[in-house]
Coordinates of C-alpha atoms and ligand atoms in Angstrom, one line a residue:
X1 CA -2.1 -7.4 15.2
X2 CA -1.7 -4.0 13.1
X3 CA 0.8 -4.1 10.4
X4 CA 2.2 -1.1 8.2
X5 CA 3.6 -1.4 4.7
X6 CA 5.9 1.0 3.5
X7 CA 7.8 1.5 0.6
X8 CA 8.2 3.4 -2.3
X9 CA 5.3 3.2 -5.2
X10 CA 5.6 -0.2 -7.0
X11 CA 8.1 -1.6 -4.4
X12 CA 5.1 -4.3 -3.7
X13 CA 3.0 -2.9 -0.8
X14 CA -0.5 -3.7 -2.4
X15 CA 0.5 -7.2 -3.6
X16 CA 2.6 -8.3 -0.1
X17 CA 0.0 -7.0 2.1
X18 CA -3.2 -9.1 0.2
X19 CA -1.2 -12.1 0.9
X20 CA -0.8 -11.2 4.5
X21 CA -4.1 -10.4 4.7
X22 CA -5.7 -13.6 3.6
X23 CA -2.7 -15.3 5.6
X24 CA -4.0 -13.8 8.4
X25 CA -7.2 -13.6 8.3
X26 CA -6.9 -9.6 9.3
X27 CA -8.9 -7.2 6.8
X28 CA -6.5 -5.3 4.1
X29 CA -7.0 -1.7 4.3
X30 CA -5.0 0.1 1.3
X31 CA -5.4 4.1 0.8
X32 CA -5.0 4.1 -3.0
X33 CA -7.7 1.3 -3.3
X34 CA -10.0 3.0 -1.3
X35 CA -9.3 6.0 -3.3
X36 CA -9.6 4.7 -6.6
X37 CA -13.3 3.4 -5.2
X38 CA -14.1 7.2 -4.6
X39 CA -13.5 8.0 -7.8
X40 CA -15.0 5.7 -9.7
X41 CA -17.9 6.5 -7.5
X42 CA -17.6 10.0 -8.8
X43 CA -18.3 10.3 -5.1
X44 CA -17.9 14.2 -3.3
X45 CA -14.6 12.9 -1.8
X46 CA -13.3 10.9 -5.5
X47 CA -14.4 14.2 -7.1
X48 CA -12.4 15.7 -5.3
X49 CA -9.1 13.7 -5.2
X50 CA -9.5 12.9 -8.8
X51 CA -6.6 15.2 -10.2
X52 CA -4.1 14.7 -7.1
X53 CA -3.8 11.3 -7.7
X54 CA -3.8 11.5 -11.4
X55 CA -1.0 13.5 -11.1
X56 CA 0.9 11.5 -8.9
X57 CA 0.7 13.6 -6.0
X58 CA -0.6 13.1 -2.0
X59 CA -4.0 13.9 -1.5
X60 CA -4.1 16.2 1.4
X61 CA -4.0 14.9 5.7
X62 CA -7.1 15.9 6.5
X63 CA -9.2 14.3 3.8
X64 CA -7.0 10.8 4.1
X65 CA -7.3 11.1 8.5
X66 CA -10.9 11.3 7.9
X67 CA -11.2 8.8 6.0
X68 CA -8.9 6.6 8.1
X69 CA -10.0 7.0 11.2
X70 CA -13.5 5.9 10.2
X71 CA -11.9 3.1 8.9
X72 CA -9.6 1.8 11.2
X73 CA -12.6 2.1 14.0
X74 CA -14.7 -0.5 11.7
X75 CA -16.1 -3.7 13.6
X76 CA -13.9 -5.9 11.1
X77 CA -10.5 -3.9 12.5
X78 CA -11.0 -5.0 15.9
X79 CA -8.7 -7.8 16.2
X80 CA -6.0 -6.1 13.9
X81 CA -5.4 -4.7 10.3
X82 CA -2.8 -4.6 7.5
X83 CA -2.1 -0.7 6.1
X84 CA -0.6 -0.9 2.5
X85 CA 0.2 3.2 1.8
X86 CA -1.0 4.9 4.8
X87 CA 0.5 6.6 6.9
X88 CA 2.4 8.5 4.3
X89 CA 3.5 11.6 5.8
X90 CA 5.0 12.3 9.4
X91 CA 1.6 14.0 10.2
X92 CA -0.3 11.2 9.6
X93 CA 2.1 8.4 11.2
X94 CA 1.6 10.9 14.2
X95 CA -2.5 10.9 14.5
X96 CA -1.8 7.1 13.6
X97 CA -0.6 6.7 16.9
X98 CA -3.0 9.1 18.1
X99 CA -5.9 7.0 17.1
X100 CA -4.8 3.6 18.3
X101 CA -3.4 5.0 21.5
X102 CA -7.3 5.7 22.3
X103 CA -8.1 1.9 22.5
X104 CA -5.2 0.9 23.7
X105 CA -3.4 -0.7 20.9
X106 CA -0.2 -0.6 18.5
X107 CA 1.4 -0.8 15.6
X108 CA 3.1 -4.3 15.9
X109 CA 5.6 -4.1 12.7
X110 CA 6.8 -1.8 9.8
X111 CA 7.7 -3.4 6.6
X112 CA 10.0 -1.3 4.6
X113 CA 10.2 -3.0 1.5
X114 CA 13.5 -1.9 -0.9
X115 CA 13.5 -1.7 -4.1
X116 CA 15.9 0.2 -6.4
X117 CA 14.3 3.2 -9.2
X118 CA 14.9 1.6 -12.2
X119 CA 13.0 -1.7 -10.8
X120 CA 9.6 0.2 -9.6
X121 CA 9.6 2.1 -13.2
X122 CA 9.8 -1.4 -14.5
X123 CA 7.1 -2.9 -12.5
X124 CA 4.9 -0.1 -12.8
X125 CA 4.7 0.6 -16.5
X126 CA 4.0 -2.9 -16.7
X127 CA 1.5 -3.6 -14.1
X128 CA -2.1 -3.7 -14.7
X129 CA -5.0 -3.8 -12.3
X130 CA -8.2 -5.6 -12.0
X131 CA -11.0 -2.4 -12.5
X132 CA -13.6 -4.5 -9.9
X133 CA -11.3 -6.2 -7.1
X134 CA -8.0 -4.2 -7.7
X135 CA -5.6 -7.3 -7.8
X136 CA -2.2 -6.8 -9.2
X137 CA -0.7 -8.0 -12.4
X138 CA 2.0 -7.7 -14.1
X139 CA 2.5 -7.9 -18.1
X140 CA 5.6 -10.0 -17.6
X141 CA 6.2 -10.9 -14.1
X142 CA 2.8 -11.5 -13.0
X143 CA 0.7 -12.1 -15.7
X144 CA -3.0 -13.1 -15.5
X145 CA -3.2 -17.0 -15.7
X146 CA -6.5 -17.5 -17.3
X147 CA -6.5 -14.8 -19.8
X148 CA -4.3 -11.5 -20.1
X149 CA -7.3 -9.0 -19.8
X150 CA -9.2 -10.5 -17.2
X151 CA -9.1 -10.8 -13.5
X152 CA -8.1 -14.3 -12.5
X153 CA -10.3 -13.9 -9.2
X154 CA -13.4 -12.0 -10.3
X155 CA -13.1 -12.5 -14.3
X156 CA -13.3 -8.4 -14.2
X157 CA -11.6 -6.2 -16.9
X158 CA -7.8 -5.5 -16.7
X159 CA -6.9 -1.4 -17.3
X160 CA -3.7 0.5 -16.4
X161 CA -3.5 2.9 -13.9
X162 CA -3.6 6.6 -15.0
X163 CA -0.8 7.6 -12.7
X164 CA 1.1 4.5 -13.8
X165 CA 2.3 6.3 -16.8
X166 CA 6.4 7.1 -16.8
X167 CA 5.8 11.0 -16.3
X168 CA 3.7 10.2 -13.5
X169 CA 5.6 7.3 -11.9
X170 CA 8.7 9.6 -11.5
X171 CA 6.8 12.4 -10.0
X172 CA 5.3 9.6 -7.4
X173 CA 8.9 8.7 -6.5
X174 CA 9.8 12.0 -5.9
X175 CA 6.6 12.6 -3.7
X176 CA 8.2 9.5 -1.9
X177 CA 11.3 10.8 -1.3
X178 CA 10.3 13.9 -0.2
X179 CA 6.9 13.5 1.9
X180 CA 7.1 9.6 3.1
X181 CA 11.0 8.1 3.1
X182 CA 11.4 10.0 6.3
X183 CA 8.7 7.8 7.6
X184 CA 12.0 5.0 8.0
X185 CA 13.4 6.8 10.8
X186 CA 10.3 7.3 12.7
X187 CA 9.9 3.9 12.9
X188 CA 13.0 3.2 13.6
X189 CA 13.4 5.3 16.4
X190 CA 9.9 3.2 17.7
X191 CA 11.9 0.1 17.2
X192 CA 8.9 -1.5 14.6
X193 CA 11.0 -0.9 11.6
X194 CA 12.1 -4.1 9.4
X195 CA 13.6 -3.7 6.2
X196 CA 12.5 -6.4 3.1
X197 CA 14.3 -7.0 0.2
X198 CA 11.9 -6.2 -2.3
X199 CA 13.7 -7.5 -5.8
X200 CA 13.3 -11.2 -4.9
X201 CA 10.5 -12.8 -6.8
X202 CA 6.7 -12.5 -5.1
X203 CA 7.0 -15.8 -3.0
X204 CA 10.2 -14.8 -1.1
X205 CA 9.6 -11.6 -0.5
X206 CA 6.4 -13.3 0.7
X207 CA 8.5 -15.9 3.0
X208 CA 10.6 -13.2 4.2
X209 CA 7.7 -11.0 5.8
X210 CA 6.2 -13.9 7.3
X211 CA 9.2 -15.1 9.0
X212 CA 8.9 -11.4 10.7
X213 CA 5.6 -11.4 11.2
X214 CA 5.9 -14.8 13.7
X215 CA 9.3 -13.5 15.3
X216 CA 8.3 -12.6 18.5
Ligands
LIG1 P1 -1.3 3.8 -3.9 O1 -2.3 3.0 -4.7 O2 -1.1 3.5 -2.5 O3 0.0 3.7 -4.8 P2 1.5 3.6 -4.3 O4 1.9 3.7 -3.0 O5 2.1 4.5 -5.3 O6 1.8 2.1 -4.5 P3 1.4 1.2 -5.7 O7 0.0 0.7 -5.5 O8 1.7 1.9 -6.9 O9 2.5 0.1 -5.5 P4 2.7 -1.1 -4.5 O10 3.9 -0.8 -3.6 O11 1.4 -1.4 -3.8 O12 3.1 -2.2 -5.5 P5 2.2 -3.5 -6.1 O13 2.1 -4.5 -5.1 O14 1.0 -2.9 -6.8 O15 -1.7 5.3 -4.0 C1 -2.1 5.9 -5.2 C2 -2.4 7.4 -4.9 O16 -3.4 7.6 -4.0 C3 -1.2 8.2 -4.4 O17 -0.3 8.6 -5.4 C4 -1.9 9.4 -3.7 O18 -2.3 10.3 -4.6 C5 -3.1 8.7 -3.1 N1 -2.9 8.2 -1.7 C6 -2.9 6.9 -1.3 N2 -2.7 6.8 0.0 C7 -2.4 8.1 0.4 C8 -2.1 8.6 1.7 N3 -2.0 7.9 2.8 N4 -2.0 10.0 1.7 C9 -2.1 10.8 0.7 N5 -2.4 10.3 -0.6 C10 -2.6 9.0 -0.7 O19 3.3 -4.0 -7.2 C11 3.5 -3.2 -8.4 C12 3.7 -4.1 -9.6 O20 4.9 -4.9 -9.4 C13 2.6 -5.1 -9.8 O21 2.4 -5.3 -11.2 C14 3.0 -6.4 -9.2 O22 2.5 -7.5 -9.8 C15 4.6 -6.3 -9.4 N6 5.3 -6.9 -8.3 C16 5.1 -6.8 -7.0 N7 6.0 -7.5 -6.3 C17 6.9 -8.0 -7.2 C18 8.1 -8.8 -7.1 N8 8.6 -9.2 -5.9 N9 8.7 -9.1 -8.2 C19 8.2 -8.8 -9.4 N10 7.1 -8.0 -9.6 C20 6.4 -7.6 -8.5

């Protein structure tokens, strides 16, 4: 089963699609994580990408298709995966298709989840991410349980995001707008899209996606 998050930054892509994933039993594949990886790396490729994301804009097709495509071809991916923030441009959700109509296989269902501006700035400028495993907190609404700075999986060190800064969260959302909200109606027109309400609290959002995921 292949399964798409989409949704603005901050609208819970990265935190639904773990869940999912363990659920599931289906590896998690997530751009930005991968990304962040790279560049802690200070790999040719993180190098590389380093400023883009900082400054909260795409990094470009060919680099992410690359990357992708290797990915999605992985021994782990043959039964089915979960994408949390890829594809993210029309040119990518294309060779998406591309690359999965080789072995015969589809995208099953697109989870837009909606969330309103004032919301994601919230969540954002509040979140903060394990620097090892990349799990999600938030200061408020999902705080870590054993101790605020540390990861309550790994024990790692919590750090904010640099592009999780207000300036930089804003120019993300307008990258969304402009480069990746069309995205909707493509997968509309495929009959894949399902729209989530995104504001509820982590478990119902969670409950709601399941409930689609099993719907025939
Ligand atoms: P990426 O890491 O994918 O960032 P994003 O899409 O901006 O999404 P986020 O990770 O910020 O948010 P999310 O929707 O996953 O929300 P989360 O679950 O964390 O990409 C980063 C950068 O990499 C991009 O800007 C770009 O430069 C590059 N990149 C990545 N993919 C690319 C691609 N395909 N093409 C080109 N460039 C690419 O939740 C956010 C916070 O809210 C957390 O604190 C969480 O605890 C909290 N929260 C979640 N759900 C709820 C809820 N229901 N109620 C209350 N709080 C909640």
């Amino acid at each position: 089963m292949i399964i798409v998050f989409l949704g603005p930054p901050g609208s819970g892509k990265g935190t639904q699609a773990r869940q999912l994933s363990e659920k599931l039993k289906l590896p998690h594949i997530g751009t930005g994580n991968i990304l962040r990886r790279e560049v802690q790396a200070a790999s040719t490729l993180g190098l590389k990408v380093k400023d883009v994301m900082n400054s909260g804009n795409l990094v470009p097709d060919a680099d992410i298709l690359e990357l992708m495509t290797n990915r999605i071809n992985e021994s782990d991916c043959k039964s089915g995966f979960i994408l949390d923030g890829f594809p993210r441009t029309t040119k990518q959700a294309k060779s998406l298709d591309e690359i999965l109509e080789k072995s015969n296989r589809q995208i099953k269902r697109v989870f837009n989840i909606k969330v309103s501006d004032a919301i994601l700035i919230e969540r954002l400028s509040g979140r903060r991410t394990c620097k090892q495993c990349g799990t999600n907190y938030h200061i408020i609404n999902a705080p870590a349980k054993k101790n605020k700075d540390q990861c309550d999986k790994c024990g790692s060190e919590l750090y904010q995001r640099a592009d999780d800064k207000v300036a930089t969260i804003k120019q993300r959302l307008k990258v969304y707008e402009e480069q990746t909200a069309s995205l909707i109606y493509f997968y509309k027109q495929q009959d894949k899209l399902i729209d989530i309400r995104g504001e509820s609290s982590i478990d119902r959002v969670f409950k709601e996606i399941e409930g689609n995921v099993s719907r025939q």
